[in-house]
Tab-separated table of C-alpha atoms and ligand atoms in Angstrom:
chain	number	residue	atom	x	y	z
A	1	UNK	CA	322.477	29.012	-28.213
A	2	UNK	CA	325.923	28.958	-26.646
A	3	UNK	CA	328.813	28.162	-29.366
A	4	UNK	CA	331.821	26.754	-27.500
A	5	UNK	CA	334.551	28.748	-28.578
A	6	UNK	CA	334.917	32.256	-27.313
A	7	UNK	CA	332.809	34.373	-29.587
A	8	UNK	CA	332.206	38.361	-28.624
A	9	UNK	CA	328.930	39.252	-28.616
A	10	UNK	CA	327.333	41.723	-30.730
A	11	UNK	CA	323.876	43.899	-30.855
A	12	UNK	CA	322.616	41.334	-33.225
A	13	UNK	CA	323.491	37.997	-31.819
A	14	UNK	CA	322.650	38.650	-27.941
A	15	UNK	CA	319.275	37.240	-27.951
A	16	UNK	CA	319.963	33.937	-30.372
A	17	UNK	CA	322.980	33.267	-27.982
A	18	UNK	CA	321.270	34.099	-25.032
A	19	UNK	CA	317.670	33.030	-25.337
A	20	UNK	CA	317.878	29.527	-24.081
A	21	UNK	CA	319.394	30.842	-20.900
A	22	UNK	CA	316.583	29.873	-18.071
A	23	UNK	CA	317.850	32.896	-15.597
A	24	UNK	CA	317.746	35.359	-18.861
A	25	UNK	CA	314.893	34.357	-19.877
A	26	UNK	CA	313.280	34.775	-16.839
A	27	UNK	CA	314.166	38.147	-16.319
A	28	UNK	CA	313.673	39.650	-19.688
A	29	UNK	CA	310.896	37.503	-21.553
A	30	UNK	CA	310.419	34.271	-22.433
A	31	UNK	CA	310.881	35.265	-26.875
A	32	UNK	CA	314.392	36.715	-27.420
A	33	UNK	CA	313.018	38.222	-30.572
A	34	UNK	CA	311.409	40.697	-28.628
A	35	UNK	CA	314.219	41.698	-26.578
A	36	UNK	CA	316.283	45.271	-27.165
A	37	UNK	CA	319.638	45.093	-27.193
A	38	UNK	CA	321.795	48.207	-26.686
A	39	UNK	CA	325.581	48.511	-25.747
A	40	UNK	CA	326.456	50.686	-22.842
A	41	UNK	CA	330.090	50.291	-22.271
A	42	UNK	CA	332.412	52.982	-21.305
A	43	UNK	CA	334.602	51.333	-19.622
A	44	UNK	CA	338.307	50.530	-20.510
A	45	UNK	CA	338.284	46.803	-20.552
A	46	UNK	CA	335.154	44.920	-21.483
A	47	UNK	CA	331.596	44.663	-23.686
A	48	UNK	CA	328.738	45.763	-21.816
A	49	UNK	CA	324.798	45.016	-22.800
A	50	UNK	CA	321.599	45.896	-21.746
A	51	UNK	CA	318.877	43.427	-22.504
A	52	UNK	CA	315.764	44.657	-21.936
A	53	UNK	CA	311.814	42.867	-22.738
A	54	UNK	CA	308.499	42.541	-21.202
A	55	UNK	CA	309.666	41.487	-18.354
A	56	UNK	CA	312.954	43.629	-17.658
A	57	UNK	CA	316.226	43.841	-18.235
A	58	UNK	CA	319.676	42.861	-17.279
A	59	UNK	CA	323.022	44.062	-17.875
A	60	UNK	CA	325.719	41.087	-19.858
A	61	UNK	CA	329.655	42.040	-20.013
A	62	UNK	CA	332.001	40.017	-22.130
A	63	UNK	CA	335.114	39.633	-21.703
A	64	UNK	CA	337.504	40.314	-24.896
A	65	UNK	CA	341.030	38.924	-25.151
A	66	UNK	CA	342.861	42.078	-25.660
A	67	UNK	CA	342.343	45.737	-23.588
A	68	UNK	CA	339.122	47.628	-25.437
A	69	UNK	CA	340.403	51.261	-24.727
A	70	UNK	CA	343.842	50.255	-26.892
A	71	UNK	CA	343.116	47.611	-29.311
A	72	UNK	CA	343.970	44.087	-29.906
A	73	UNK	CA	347.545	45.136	-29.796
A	74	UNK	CA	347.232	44.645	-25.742
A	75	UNK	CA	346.036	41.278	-25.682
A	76	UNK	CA	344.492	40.686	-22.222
A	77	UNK	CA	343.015	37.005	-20.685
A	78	UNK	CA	339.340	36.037	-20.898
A	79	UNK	CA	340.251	34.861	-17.443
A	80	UNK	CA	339.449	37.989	-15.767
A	81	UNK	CA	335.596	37.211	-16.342
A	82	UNK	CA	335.980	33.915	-14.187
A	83	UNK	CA	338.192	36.644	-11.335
A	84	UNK	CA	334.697	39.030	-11.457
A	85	UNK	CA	332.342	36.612	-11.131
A	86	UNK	CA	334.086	34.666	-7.888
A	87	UNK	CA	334.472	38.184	-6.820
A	88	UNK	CA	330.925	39.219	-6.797
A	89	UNK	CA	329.521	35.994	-5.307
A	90	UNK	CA	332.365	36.511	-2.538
A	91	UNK	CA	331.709	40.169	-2.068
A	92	UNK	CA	327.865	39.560	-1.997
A	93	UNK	CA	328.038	37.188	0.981
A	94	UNK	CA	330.574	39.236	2.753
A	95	UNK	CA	328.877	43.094	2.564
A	96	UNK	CA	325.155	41.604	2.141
A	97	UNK	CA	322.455	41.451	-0.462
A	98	UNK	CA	322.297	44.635	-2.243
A	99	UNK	CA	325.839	46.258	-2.182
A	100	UNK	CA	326.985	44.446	-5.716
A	101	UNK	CA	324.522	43.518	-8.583
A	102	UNK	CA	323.454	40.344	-7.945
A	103	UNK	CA	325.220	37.944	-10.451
A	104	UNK	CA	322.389	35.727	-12.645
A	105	UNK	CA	323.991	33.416	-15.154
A	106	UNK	CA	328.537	33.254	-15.720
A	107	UNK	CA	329.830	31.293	-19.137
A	108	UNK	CA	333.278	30.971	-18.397
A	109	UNK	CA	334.034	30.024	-21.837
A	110	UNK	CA	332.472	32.877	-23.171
A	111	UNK	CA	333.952	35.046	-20.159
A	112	UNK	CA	330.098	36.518	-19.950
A	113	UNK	CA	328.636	37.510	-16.909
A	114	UNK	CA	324.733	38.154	-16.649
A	115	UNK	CA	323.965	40.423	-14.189
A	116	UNK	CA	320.911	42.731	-12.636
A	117	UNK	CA	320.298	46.105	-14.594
A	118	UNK	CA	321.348	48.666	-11.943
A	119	UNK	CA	318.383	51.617	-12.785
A	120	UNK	CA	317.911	54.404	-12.564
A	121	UNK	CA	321.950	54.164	-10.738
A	122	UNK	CA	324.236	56.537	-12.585
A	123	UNK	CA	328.153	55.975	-11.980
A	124	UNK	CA	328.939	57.742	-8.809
A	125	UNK	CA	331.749	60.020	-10.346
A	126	UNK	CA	329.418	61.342	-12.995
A	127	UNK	CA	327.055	62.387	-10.366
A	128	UNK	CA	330.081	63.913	-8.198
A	129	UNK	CA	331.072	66.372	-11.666
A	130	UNK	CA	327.655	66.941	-11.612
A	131	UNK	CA	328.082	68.276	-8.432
A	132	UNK	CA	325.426	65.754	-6.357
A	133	UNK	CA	325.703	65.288	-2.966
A	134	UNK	CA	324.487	61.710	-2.396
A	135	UNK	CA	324.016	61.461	0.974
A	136	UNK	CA	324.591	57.632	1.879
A	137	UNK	CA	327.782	56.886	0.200
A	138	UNK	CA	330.306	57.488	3.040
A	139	UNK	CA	328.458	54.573	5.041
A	140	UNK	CA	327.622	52.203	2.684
A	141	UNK	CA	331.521	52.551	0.956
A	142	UNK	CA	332.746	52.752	4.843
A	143	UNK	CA	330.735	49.426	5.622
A	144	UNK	CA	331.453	47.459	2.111
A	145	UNK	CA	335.416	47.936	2.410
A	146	UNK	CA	335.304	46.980	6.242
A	147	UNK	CA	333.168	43.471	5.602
A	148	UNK	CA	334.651	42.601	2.708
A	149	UNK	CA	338.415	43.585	3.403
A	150	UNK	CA	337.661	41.699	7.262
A	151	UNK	CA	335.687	38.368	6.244
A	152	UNK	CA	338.340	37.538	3.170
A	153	UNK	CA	341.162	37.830	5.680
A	154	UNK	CA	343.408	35.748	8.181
A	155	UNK	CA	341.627	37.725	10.898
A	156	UNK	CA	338.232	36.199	9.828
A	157	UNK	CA	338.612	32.966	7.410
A	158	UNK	CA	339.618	29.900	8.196
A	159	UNK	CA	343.298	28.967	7.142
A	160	UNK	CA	342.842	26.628	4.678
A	161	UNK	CA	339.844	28.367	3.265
A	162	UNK	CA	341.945	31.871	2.730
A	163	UNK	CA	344.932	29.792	1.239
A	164	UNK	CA	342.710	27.754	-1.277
A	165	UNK	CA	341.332	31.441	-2.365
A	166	UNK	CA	344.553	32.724	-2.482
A	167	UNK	CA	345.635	30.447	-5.245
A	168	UNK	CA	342.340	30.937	-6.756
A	169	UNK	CA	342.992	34.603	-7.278
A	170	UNK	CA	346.909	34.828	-7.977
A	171	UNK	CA	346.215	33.297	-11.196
A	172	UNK	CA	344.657	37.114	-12.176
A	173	UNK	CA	348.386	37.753	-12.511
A	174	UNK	CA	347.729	39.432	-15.887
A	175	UNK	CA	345.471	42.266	-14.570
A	176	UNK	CA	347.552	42.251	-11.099
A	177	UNK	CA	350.580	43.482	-13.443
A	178	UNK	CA	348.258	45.879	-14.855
A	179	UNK	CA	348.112	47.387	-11.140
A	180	UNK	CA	351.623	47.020	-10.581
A	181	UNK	CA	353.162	48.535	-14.025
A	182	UNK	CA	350.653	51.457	-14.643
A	183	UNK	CA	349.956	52.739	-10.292
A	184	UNK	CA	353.502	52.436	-9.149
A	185	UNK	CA	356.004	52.347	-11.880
A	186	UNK	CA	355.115	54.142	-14.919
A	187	UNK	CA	353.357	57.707	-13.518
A	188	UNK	CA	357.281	57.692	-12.583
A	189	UNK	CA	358.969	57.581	-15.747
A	190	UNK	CA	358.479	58.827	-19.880
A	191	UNK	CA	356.353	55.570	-20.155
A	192	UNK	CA	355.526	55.358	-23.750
A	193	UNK	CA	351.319	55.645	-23.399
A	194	UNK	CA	351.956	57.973	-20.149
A	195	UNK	CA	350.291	61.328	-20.970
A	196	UNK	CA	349.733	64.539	-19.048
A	197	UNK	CA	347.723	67.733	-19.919
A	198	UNK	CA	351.043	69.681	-21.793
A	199	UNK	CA	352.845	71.821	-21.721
A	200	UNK	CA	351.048	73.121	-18.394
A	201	UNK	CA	352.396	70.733	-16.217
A	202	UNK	CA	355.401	69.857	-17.971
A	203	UNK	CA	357.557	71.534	-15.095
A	204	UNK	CA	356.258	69.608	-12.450
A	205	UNK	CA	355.818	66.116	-13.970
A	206	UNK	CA	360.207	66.504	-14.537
A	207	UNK	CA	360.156	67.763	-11.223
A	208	UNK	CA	358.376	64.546	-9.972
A	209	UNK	CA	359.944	62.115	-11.986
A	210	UNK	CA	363.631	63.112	-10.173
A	211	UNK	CA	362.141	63.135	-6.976
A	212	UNK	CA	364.111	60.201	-5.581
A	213	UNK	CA	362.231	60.042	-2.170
A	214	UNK	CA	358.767	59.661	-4.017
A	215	UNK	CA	359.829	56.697	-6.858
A	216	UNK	CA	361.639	54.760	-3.725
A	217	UNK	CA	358.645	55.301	-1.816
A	218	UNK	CA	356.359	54.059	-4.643
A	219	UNK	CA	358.453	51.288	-5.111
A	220	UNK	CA	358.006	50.330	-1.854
A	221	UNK	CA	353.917	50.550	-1.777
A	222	UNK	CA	354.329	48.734	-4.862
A	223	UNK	CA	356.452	45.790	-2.634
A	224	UNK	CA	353.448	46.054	-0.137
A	225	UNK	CA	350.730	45.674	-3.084
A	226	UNK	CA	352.997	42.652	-3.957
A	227	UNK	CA	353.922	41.085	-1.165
A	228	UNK	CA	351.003	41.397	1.666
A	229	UNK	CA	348.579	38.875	0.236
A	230	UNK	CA	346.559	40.101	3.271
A	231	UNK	CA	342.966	39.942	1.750
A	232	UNK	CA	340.727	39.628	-1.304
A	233	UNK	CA	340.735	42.995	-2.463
A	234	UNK	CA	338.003	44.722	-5.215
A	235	UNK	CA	341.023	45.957	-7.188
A	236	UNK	CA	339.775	48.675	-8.870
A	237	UNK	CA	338.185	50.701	-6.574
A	238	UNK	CA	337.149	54.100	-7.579
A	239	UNK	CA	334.356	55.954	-8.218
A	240	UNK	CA	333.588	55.138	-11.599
A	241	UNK	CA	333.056	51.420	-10.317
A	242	UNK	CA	330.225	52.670	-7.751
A	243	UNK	CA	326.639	52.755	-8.879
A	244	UNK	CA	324.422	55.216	-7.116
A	245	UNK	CA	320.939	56.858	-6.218
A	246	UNK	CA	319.940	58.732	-4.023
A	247	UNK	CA	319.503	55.272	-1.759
A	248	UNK	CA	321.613	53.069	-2.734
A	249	UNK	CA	325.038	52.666	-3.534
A	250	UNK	CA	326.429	49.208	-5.247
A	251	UNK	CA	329.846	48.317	-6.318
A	252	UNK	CA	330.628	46.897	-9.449
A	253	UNK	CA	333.587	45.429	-11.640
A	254	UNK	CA	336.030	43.925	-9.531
A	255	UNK	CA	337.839	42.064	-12.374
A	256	UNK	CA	341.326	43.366	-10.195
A	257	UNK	CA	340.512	41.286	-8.070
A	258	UNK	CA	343.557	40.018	-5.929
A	259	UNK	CA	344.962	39.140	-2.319
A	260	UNK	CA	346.614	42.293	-1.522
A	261	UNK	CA	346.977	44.608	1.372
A	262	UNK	CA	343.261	45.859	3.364
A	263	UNK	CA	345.134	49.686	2.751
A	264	UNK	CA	344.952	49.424	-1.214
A	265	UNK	CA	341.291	49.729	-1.774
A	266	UNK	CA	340.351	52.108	0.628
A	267	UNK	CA	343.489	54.298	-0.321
A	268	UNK	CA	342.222	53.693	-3.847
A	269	UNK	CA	338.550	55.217	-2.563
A	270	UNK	CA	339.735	57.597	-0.979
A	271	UNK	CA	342.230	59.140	-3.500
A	272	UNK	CA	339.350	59.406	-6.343
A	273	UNK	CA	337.090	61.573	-3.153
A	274	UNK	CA	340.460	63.685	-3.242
A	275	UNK	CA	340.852	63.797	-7.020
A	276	UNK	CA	336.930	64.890	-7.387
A	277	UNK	CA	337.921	67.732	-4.527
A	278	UNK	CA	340.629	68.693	-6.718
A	279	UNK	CA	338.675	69.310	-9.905
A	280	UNK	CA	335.227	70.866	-8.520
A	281	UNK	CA	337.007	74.070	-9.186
A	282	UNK	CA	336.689	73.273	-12.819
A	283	UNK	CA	333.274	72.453	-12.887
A	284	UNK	CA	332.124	75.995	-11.670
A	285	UNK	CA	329.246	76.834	-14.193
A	286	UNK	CA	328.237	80.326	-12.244
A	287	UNK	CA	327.359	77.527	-9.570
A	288	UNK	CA	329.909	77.606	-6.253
A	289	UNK	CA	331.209	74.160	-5.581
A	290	UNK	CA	332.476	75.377	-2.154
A	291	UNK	CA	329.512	73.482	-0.651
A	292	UNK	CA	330.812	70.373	-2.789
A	293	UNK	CA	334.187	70.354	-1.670
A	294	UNK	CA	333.209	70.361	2.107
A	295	UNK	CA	330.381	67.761	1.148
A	296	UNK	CA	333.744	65.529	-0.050
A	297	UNK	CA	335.769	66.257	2.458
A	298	UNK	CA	332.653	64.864	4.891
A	299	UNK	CA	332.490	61.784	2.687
A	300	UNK	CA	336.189	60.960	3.506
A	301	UNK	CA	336.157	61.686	6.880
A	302	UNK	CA	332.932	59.685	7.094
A	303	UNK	CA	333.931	56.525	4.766
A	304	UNK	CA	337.379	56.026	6.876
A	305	UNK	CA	335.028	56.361	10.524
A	306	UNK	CA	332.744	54.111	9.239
A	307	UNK	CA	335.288	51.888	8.169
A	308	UNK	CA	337.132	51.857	11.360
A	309	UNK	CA	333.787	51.319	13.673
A	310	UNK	CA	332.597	48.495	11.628
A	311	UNK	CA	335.925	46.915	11.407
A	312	UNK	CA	336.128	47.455	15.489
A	313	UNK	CA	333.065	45.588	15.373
A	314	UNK	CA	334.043	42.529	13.367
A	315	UNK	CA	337.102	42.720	15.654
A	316	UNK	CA	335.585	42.020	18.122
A	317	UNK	CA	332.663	39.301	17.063
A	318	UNK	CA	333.923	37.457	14.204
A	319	UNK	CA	337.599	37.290	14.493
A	320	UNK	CA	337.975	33.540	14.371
A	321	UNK	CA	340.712	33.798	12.179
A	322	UNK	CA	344.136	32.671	12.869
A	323	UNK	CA	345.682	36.282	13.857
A	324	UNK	CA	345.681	37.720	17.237
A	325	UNK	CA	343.593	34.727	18.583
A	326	UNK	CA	341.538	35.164	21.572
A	327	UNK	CA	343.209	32.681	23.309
A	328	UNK	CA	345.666	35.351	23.895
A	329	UNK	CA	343.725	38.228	24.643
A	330	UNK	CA	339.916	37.985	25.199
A	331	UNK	CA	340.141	34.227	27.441
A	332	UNK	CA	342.705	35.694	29.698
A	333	UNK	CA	340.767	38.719	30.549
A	334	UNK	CA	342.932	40.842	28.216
A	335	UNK	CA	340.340	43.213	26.551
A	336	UNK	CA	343.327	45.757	26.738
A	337	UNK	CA	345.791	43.282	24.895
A	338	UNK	CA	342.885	42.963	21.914
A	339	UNK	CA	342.011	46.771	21.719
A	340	UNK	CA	345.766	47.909	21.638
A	341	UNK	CA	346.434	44.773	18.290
A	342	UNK	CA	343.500	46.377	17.385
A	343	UNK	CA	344.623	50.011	16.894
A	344	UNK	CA	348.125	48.642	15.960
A	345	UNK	CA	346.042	46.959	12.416
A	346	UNK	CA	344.396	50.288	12.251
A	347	UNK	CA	347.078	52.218	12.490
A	348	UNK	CA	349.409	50.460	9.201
A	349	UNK	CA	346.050	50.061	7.421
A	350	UNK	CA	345.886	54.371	8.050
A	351	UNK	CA	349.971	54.664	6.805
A	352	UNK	CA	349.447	52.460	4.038
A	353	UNK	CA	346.376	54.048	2.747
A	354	UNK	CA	347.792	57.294	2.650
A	355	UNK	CA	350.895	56.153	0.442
A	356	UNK	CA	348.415	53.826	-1.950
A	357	UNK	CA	345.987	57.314	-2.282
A	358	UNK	CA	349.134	59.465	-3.082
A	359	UNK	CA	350.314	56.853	-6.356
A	360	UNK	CA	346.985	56.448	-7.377
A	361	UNK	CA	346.233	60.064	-7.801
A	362	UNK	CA	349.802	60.312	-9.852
A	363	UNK	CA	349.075	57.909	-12.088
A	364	UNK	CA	345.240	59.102	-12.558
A	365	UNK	CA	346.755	62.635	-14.049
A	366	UNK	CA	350.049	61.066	-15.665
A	367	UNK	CA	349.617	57.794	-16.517
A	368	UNK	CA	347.952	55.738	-18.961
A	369	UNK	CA	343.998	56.048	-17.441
A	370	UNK	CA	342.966	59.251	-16.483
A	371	UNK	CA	339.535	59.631	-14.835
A	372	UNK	CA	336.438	62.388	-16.205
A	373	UNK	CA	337.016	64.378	-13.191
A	374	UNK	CA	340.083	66.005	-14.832
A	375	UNK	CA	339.237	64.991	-18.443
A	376	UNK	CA	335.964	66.960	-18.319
A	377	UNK	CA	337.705	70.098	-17.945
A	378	UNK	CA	338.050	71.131	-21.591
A	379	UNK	CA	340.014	74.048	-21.465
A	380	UNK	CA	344.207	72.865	-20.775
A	381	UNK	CA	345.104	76.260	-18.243
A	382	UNK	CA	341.901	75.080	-15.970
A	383	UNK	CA	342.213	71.563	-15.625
A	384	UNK	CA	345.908	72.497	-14.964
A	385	UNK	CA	345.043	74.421	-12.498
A	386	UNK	CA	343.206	71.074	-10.880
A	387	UNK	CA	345.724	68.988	-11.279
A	388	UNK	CA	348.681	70.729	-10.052
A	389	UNK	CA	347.484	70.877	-6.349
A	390	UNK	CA	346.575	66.911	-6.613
A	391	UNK	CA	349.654	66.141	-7.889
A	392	UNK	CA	351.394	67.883	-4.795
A	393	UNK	CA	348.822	66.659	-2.416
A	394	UNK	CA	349.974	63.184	-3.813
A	395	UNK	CA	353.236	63.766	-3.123
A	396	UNK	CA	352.719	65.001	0.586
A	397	UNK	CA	350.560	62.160	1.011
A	398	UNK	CA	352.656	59.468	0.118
A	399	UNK	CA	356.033	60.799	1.016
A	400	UNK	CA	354.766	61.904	4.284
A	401	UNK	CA	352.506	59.227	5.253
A	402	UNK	CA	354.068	58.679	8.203
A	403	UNK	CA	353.688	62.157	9.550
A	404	UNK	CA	350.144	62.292	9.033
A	405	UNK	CA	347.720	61.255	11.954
A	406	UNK	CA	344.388	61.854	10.689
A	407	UNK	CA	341.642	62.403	8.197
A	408	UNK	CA	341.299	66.182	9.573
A	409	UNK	CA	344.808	66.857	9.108
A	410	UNK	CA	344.905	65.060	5.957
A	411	UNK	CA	341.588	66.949	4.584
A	412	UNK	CA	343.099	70.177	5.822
A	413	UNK	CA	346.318	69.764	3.819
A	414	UNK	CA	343.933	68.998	0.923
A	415	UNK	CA	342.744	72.810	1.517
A	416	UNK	CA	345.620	74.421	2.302
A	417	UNK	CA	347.365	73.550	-0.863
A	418	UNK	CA	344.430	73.734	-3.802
B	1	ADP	P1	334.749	47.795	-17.516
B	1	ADP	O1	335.332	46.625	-16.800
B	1	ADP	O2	334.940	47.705	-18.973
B	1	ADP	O3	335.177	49.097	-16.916
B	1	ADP	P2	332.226	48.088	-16.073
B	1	ADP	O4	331.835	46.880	-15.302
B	1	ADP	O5	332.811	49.216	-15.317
B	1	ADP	O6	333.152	47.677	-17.305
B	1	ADP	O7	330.942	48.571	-16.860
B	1	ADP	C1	331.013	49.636	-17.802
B	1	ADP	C2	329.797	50.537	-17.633
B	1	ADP	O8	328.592	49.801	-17.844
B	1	ADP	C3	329.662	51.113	-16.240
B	1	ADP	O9	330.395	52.298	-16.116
B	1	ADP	C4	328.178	51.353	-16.130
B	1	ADP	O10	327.842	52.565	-16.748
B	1	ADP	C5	327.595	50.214	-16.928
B	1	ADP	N1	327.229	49.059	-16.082
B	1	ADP	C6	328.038	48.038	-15.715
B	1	ADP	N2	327.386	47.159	-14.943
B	1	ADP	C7	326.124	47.623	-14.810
B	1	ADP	C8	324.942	47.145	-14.124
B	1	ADP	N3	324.950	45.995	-13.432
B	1	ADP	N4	323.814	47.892	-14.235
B	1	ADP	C9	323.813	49.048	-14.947
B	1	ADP	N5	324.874	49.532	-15.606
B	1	ADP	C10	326.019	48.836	-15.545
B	2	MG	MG1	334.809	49.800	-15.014
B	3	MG	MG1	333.445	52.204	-16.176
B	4	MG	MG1	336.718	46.870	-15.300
C-alpha cells in the first residue's frame, strides 16, 4: 500500500507498496509475492525498477530529493517526477503510440512513475560503442523532434493552451538551472566538480576557457535557452535517453523538460552523433570503425532531413497556431510568402542548433557529466586523443555557426579536423 509521505523505494518494499496498484497488477501478476524485483538504474538522477511476474514486467523510477550521482548534499525536487510524467503523456500524443514507453500508473507524492519494460531495447549509446549500426534511428529521432518540437508550439497550439503549459513547465526551474549552470556556464570556468581527462588536455581546456569569443557566445545560447520559451522541449536529449532495437527506437526521461528554443534538442541530438564520431577511434578492438563513422555521419545528415521534411509537412497542414497565420499567406494565394517564413524558421532553428551542439559537447568532456563514449576509453593518451578534435569541432561549431550552411559542410569539418 501507498504511505503518504515520500518514501524511496527499495528491492524489498516494491511489491507491498505496489501490489494494490490495478495497472501493476495487471501487468505483472495479480500476488506481489511472486514478483522479482531488481534495480537497474544508471542514470544520474533517479531509482529505477524492474518488476517482473507471470504476467510481465514493467519498469518504476522514483524520484529522490537530492541528485543520485552526488549525494544528498545536492538536494534536488521530487517535482521533476510530476515534469516526466506530463512530458510523456504530451510527447506520446504528439510523435504517436510507440516512440516513448507508454506511462501506466504516476504517484505524485511518491514522485513514481510506472512505466512499460522496454525489452530486449538497450540504450542507444551503448549500442553505438558497441559499434551497431541501427538502421532506423535517423527517421524515427528526425520524426519525434519535428512532431513534438511543432505540435507544443505557437505554430501549432492554441494560445491559451501553449500559455497554460508554459506555466505548467517553468515551475521545473530547479532542473532548468541544472541546464543553464552545468551546458553554458561552467565547461567555461575552474567550476569546482568540472573535470577533464588531465594533464592531456590541460593546454587546451586554458586555452578555451580565455577564449573570449566562445564564453560570450555561450552566454548568448544560454540567453536563447532562457529566453525563447518557443516549445516544450525533451530536455535532455542524448543518446543515453534513446532506447533501441533493431526496430524500434523510443525516447525516454524527459524530466528537463521545459519551454525552450525548437534548436536545443536537436542540437543536443545531434552533438552526442558527433561526440560518438569522435570516440569510435577509441573503440578500435582490431575492428575498423571507419564504416561507423560514415554510418554516423549518415545518421546526422539523415535525422536533420527528416526533421526538416516532416516539419515542412506540419507547416503546411497543421499550422493553426498563432504565427505566420494563413490569413496572410495561404488565403491570399501566397504559397511563396509561407514557403520563404518557412525556410526563414528553418534557417535560425539550423544557426541555433549548431551553437547548442558546440556547448553541449564542451561540457560533455569538461564539465560535471561526461558521457561512456569518452569514459569507456580507459587508457588517458587515447581518449585524449578523442576528445581533443571534439573539443575543437565544438568550438568551430558554435563560434562559427553562422558561417556554416549545411550538414555536409558541417560533417566534413567533423573529418577534416579528427
Ligand atoms: P535517470 O533520469 O536517472 O537518468 P533514466 O530514465 O534514464 O533515469 O533510466 C535509467 C536507466 O534505466 C536507463 O538508462 C535504462 O537503462 C533503464 N530504463 C529506464 N526506463 C526504462 C524502460 N521504460 N524500459 C527499460 N529500461 C528502462
Ligand atoms: Mg537518463
Ligand atoms: Mg541513463
Ligand atoms: Mg534523467
Amino acid at each position: 500500500m501507498m504511505t503518504c509521505r515520500f518514501e524511496p523505494l527499495d528491492i524489498e518494499t516494491v511489491g507491498q507498496r505496489l501490489g494494490r496498484i490495478a495497472a501493476v497488477a495487471d501487468r505483472v501478476g495479480p500476488i506481489a509475492s511472486d514478483w522479482r524485483v531488481r534495480e537497474i538504474g544508471d542514470g544520474n538522477l533517479n531509482l529505477v525498477f524492474v518488476v517482473s511476474g507471470p504476467v510481465g514486467s514493467v519498469v518504476v523510477k522514483q524520484a529522490l530529493p537530492y541528485v543520485r550521482l552526488v549525494g544528498e548534499s545536492w538536494p534536488l525536487p521530487l517535482k521533476r517526477s510530476f515534469f516526466e510524467y506530463h512530458a510523456l503523456i504530451r510527447q506520446e500524443r504528439r510523435a504517436g503510440a510507440g516512440t516513448v514507453p507508454s506511462v501506466l500508473h504516476f504517484d505524485e507524492r511518491q514522485a513514481l512513475l510506472v512505466m512499460e519494460f522496454l525489452s530486449p531495447h538497450v540504450i542507444l549509446r551503448r549500442a553505438l560503442i558497441d559499434g551497431r549500426q541501427l538502421p532506423r534511428i535517423g527517421r524515427d529521432l528526425g520524426l519525434f523532434t519535428a512532431r513534438t518540437l511543432f505540435r507544443g508550439s505557437d505554430f501549432s497550439m492554441p494560445a491559451r493552451e501553449r500559455k497554460t503549459d508554459l506555466a505548467l513547465f517553468a515551475d521545473n526551474a530547479e532542473l532548468c538551472d541544472i541546464t543553464e549552470s552545468l551546458v553554458f556556464t561552467d565547461p567555461y570556468f575552474d567550476a569546482a566538480l568540472n573535470r577533464h581527462t588531465t594533464p592531456e588536455l590541460d593546454g587546451l581546456v586554458r586555452e578555451l576557457r580565455a577564449d573570449r569569443d566562445l564564453k560570450i557566445e555561450a552566454q548568448r545560447l544560454k540567453q536563447l535557452f532562457t529566453a525563447k520559451a518557443e516549445t516544450l522541449l525533451h530536455g535532455d536529449l542524448h543518446t543515453g535517453s534513446v532506447m533501441v532495437t533493431e526496430g524500434d527506437t523510443r525516447v525516454i526521461d524527459p524530466e528537463f523538460a521545459v519551454y525552450g528554443p525548437i534548436a536545443f534538442d536537436i542540437g543536443m541530438l545531434l552533438a552526442n552523433f558527433w561526440m560518438s564520431f569522435f570516440a569510435q577511434p577509441g573503440h578500435e578492438t582490431g575492428d575498423d570503425r571507419e564504416a561507423m563513422r560514415a554510418y554516423l555521419l549518415g545518421v546526422i545528415d539523415e535525422i536533420w532531413a527528416t526533421f526538416r521534411e516532416e516539419f515542412a509537412r506540419l507547416w503546411h497542414s497543421e499550422r493553426h497556431g498563432i504565427l505566420y497565420p494563413r490569413s496572410l499567406f495561404e488565403d491570399q494565394g501566397d504559397s511563396l510568402g509561407s514557403e520563404q517564413a518557412l525556410n526563414g524558421v528553418l534557417a535560425d532553428i539550423w544557426v541555433d542548433l549548431l551553437g547548442f551542439a558546440g556547448v553541449e559537447i564542451h561540457r560533455r568532456i569538461l564539465g560535471l557529466a561526461h558521457n561512456a563514449d569518452f569514459e569507456t576509453i580507459a587508457d588517458p593518451a587515447r581518449r585524449a586523443s578523442c576528445e581533443r578534435p571534439a573539443l575543437r569541432f565544438g568550438r568551430q561549431i558554435a563560434v562559427g555557426r553562422n558561417r556554416l550552411h549545411s550538414i555536409d559542410e558541417v560533417n566534413a569539418l567533423a573529418v577534416l579536423i579528427s
